Tab-separated table of C-alpha atoms and ligand atoms in Angstrom:
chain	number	residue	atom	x	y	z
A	1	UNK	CA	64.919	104.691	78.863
A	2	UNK	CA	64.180	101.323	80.338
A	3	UNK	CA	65.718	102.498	83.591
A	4	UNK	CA	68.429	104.333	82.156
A	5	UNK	CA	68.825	108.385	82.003
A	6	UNK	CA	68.607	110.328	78.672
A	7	UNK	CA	69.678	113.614	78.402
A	8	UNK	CA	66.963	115.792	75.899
A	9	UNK	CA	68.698	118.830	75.069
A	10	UNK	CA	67.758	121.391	72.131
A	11	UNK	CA	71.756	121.994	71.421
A	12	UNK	CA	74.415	119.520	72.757
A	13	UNK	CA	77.096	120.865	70.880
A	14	UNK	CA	76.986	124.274	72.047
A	15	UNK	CA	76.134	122.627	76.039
A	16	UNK	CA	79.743	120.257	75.617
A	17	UNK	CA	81.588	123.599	74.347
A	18	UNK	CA	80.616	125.300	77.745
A	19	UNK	CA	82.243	122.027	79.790
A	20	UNK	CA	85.066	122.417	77.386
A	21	UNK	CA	85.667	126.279	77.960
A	22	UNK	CA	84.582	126.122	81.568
A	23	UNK	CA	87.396	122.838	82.225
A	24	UNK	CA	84.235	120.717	83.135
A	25	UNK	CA	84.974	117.535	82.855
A	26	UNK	CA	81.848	115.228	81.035
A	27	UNK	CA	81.788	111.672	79.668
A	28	UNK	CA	79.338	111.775	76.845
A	29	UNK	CA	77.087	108.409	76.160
A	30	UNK	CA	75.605	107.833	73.237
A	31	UNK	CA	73.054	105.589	73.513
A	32	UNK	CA	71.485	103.440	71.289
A	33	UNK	CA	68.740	100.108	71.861
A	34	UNK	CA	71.746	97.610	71.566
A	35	UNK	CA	73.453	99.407	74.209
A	36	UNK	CA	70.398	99.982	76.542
A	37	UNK	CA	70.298	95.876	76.092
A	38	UNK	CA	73.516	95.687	77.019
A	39	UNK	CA	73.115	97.616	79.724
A	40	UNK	CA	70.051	95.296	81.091
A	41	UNK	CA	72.818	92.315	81.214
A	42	UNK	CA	75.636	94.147	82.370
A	43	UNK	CA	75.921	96.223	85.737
A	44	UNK	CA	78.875	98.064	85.132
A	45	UNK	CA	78.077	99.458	81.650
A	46	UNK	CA	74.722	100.572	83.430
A	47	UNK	CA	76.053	101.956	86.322
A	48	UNK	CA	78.703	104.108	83.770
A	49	UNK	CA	75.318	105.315	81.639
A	50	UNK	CA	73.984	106.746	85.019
A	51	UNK	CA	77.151	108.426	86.244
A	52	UNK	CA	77.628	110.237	82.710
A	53	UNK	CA	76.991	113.998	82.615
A	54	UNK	CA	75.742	113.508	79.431
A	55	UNK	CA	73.988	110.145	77.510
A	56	UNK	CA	72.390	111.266	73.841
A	57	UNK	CA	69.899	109.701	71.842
A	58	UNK	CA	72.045	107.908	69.498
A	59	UNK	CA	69.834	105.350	67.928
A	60	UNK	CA	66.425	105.563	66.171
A	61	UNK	CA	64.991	103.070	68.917
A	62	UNK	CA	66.110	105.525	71.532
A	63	UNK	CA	64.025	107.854	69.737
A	64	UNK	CA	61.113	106.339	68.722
A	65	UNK	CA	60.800	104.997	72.309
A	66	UNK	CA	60.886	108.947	73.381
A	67	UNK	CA	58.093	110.324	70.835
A	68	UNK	CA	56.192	107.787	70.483
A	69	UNK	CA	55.759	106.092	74.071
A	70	UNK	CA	56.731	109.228	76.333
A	71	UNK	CA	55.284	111.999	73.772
A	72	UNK	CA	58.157	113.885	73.971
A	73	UNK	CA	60.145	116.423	71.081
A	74	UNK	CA	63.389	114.690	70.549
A	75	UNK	CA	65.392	114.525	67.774
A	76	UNK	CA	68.246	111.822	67.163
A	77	UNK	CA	71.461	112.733	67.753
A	78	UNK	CA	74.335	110.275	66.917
A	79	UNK	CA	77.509	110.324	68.857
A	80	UNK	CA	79.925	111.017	65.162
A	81	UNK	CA	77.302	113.741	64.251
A	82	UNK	CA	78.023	115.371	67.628
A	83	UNK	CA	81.584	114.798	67.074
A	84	UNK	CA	81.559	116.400	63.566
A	85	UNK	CA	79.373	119.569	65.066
A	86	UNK	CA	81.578	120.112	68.288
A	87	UNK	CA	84.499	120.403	65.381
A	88	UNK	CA	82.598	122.545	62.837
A	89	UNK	CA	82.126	125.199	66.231
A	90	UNK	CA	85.215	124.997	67.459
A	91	UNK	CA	86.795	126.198	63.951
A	92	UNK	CA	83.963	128.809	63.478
A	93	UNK	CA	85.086	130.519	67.011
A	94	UNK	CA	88.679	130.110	66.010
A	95	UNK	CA	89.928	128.579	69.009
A	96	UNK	CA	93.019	126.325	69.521
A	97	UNK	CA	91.826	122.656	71.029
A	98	UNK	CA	93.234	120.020	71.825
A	99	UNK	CA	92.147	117.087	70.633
A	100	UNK	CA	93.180	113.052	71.403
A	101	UNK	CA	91.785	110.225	69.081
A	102	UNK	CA	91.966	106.660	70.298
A	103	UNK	CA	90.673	103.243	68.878
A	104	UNK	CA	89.995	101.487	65.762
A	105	UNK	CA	92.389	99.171	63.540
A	106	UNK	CA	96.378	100.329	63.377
A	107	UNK	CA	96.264	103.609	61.595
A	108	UNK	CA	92.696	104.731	61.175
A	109	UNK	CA	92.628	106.977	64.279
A	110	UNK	CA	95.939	108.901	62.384
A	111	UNK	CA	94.059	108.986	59.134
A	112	UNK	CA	90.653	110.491	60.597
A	113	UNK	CA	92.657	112.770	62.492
A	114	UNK	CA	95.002	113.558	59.685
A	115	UNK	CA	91.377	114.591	57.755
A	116	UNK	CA	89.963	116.554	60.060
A	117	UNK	CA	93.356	118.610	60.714
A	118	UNK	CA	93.314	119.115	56.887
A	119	UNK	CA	89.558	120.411	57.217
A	120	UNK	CA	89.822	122.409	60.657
A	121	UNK	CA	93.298	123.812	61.669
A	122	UNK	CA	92.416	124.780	65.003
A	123	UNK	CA	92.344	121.336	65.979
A	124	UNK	CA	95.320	120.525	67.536
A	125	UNK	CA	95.408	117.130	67.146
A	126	UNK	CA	97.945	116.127	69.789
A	127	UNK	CA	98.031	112.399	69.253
A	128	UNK	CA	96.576	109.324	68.141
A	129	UNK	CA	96.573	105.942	69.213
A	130	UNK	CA	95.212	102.239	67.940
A	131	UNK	CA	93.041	100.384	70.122
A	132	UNK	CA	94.900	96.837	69.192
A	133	UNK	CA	97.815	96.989	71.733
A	134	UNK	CA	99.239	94.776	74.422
A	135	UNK	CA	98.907	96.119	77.970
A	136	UNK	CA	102.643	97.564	78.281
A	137	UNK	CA	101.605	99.558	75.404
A	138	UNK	CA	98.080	101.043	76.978
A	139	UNK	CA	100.536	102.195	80.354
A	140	UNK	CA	102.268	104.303	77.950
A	141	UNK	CA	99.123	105.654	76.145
A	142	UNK	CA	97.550	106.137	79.646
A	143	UNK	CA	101.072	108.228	80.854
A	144	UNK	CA	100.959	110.051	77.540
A	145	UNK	CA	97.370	110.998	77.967
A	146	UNK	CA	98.190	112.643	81.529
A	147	UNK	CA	101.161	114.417	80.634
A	148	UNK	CA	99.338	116.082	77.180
A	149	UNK	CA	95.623	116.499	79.196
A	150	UNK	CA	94.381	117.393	75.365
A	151	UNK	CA	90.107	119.201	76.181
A	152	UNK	CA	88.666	116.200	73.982
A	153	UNK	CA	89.197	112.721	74.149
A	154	UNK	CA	87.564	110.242	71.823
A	155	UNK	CA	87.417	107.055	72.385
A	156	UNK	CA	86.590	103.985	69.963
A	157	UNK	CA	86.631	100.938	70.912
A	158	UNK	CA	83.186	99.613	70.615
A	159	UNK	CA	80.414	99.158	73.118
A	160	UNK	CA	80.980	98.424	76.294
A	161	UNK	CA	84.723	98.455	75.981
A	162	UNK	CA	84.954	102.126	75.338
A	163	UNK	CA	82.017	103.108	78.372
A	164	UNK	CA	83.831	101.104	80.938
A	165	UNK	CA	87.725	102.438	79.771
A	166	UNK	CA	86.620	105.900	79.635
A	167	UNK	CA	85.286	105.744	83.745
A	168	UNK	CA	88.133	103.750	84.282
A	169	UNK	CA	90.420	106.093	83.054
A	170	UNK	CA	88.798	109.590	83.101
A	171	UNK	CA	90.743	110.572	86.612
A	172	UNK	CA	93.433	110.973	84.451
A	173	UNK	CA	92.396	114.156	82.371
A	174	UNK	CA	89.863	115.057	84.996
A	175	UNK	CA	89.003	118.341	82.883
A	176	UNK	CA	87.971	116.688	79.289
A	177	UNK	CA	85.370	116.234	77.386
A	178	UNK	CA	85.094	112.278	76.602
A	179	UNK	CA	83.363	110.798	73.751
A	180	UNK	CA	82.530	107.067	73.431
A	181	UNK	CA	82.209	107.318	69.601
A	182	UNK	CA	82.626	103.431	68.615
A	183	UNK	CA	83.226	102.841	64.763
A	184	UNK	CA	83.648	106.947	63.410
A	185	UNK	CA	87.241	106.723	63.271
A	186	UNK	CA	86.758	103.562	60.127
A	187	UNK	CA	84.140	106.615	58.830
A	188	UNK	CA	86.321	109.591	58.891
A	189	UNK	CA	89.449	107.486	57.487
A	190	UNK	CA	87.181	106.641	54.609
A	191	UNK	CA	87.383	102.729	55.718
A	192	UNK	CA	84.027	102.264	55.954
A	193	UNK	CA	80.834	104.553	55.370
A	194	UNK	CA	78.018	105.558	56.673
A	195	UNK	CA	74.121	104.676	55.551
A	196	UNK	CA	72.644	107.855	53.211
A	197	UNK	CA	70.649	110.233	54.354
A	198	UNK	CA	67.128	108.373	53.005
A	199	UNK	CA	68.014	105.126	54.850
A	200	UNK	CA	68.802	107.445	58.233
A	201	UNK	CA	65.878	110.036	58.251
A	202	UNK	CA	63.825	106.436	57.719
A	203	UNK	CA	65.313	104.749	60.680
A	204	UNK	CA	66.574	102.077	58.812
A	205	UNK	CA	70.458	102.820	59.323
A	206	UNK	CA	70.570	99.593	60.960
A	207	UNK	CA	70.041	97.735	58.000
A	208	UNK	CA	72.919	99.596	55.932
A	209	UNK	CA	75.011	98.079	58.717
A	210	UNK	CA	73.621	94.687	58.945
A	211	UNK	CA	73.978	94.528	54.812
A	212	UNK	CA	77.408	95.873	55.216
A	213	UNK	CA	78.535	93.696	58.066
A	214	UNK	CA	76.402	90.976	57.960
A	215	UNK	CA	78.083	89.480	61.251
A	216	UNK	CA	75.803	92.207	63.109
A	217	UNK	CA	72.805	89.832	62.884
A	218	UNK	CA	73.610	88.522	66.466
A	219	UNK	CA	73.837	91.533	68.251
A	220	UNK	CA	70.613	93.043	65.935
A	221	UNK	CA	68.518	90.483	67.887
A	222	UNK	CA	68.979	93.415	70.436
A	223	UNK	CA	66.452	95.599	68.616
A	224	UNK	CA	63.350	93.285	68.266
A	225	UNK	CA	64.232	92.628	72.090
A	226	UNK	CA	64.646	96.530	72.716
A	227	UNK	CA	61.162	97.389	71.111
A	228	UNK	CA	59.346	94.241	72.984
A	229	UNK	CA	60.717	95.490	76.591
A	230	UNK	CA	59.959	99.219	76.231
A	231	UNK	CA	56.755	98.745	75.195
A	232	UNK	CA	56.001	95.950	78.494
A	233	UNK	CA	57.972	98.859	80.322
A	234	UNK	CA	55.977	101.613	79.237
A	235	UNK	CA	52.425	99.515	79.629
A	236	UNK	CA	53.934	98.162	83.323
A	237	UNK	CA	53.721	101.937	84.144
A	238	UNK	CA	57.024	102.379	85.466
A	239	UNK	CA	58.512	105.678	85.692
A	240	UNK	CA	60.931	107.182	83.325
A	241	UNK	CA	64.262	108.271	83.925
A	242	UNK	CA	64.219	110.946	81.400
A	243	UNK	CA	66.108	114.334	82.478
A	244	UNK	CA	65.378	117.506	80.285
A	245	UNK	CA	67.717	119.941	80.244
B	1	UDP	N1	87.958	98.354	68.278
B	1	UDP	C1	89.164	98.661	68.858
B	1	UDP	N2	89.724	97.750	69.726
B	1	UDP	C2	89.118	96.588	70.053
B	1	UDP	C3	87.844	96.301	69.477
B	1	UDP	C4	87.284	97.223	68.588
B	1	UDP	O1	89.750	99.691	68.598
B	1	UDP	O2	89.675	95.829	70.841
B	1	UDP	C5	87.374	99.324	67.339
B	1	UDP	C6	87.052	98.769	65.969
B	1	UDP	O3	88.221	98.771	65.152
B	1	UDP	C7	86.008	99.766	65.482
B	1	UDP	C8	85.328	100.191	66.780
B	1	UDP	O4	86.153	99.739	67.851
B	1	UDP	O5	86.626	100.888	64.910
B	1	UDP	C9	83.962	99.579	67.017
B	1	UDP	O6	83.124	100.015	66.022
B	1	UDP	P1	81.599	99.576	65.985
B	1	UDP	O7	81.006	100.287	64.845
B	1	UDP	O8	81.469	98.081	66.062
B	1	UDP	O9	81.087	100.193	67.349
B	1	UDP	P2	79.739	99.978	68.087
B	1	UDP	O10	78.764	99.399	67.087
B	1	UDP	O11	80.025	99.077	69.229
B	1	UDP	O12	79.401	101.375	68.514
């Protein structure tokens, strides 16, 4: 994907239950075209996309790039879909996990959590944590994350912020599973919500958001730019860091 790896598996779910079972720690990506833009810009967030064990095909552009450019069978995953099904299994096997939600506004991460403990009572949901906070506050979330080492850890802070905190930080609960999953706390608090189904299975999820949030328009530009520079990729004939798994 423009340079960057993507990870084509036929069930990630069931492949990030194994790290979680087996103690394997994994940083999950989930990549969209605004991040792979992002990415062209900024050195760090690349490098962090290319040292994940695992970067999914988040965004239709992602996706479209894949089937129609590279011919090959992918389907879209997005990063709070792979969230939900990673907690639907873990409450069909009936196993205790520990779970660690941190971003979003003051009190969204408690409410999502406080929902999905409602829903699925083997999630332990050990603790919760705003991503507004001074830095004497993220010491003591950083501490508190070492002593509890919950399995999953997501993260929400947005893109990059949450890519570059997670490989920043991941030494600390070096047997997780962390998810970059930007806005799905403001989703699973009932805050905000997400695009139906029609808009989504047409691509077009981006402009629910951009009529929702209207502020998006900026960082939208990133798609028309996304679709112009993989197709001059693709035609330039460079090769394709693509892994199947
Ligand atoms: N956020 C945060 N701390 C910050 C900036 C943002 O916790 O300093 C949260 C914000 O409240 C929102 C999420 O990060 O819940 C970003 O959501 P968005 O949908 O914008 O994510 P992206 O589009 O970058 O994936």
């Amino acid at each position: 994907m423009l340079g960057l790896p993507v990870h084509v598996m036929t069930n990630y779910p069931n492949w990030l239950l194994e790290c979680l079972y087996q103690g394997r720690g994994t940083h999950v990506v989930t990549l969209n075209a605004e991040m792979t833009m992002q990415a062209e810009r900024n050195t760090s967030l690349a490098e962090v996309i290319h040292q994940a064990e695992l970067v999914i095909p988040d965004g239709a552009g992602v996706v479209l790039y894949l089937q129609l450019l590279l011919g090959q069978n992918v389907q879209r995953c997005p990063g709070i879909e792979l969230a939900e099904k990673l907690f639907t299994e873990i409450g069909q096997k009936q196993t205790a996990t520990q779970v660690f939600f941190y971003g979003g506004a003051p009190g969204v991460a408690a409410k999502a959590a406080a929902s999905w403990q409602q829903k699925i009572p083997q999630l332990q949901i050990v603790g919760t944590h705003s991503g507004y906070h001074s830095p004497e506050e993220e010491a003591k979330l950083l501490a508190t994350l070492a002593d509890l080492q919950p399995q999953i850890i997501l993260v929400g802070l947005g893109v990059p912020r949450q890519e570059l905190w997670i490989a920043q930080n991941r030494h600390l609960c070096p047997h997780a599973v962390w998810i970059g999953v930007g806005g799905s706390f403001d989703i699973w608090s009932g805050s905000k919500t997400r695009a139906p189904g029609w808009l989504a299975n047409n691509n077009l999820e981006w402009l629910y958001r951009l009529y929702k949030e209207p502020w998006r328009w900026q960082r939208m530009l990133a798609l028309p730019e996304f679709a112009l520079k993989a197709l001059v990729y693709r035609l330039s004939g460079k090769s394709v860091n693509s892994a199947e798994c």
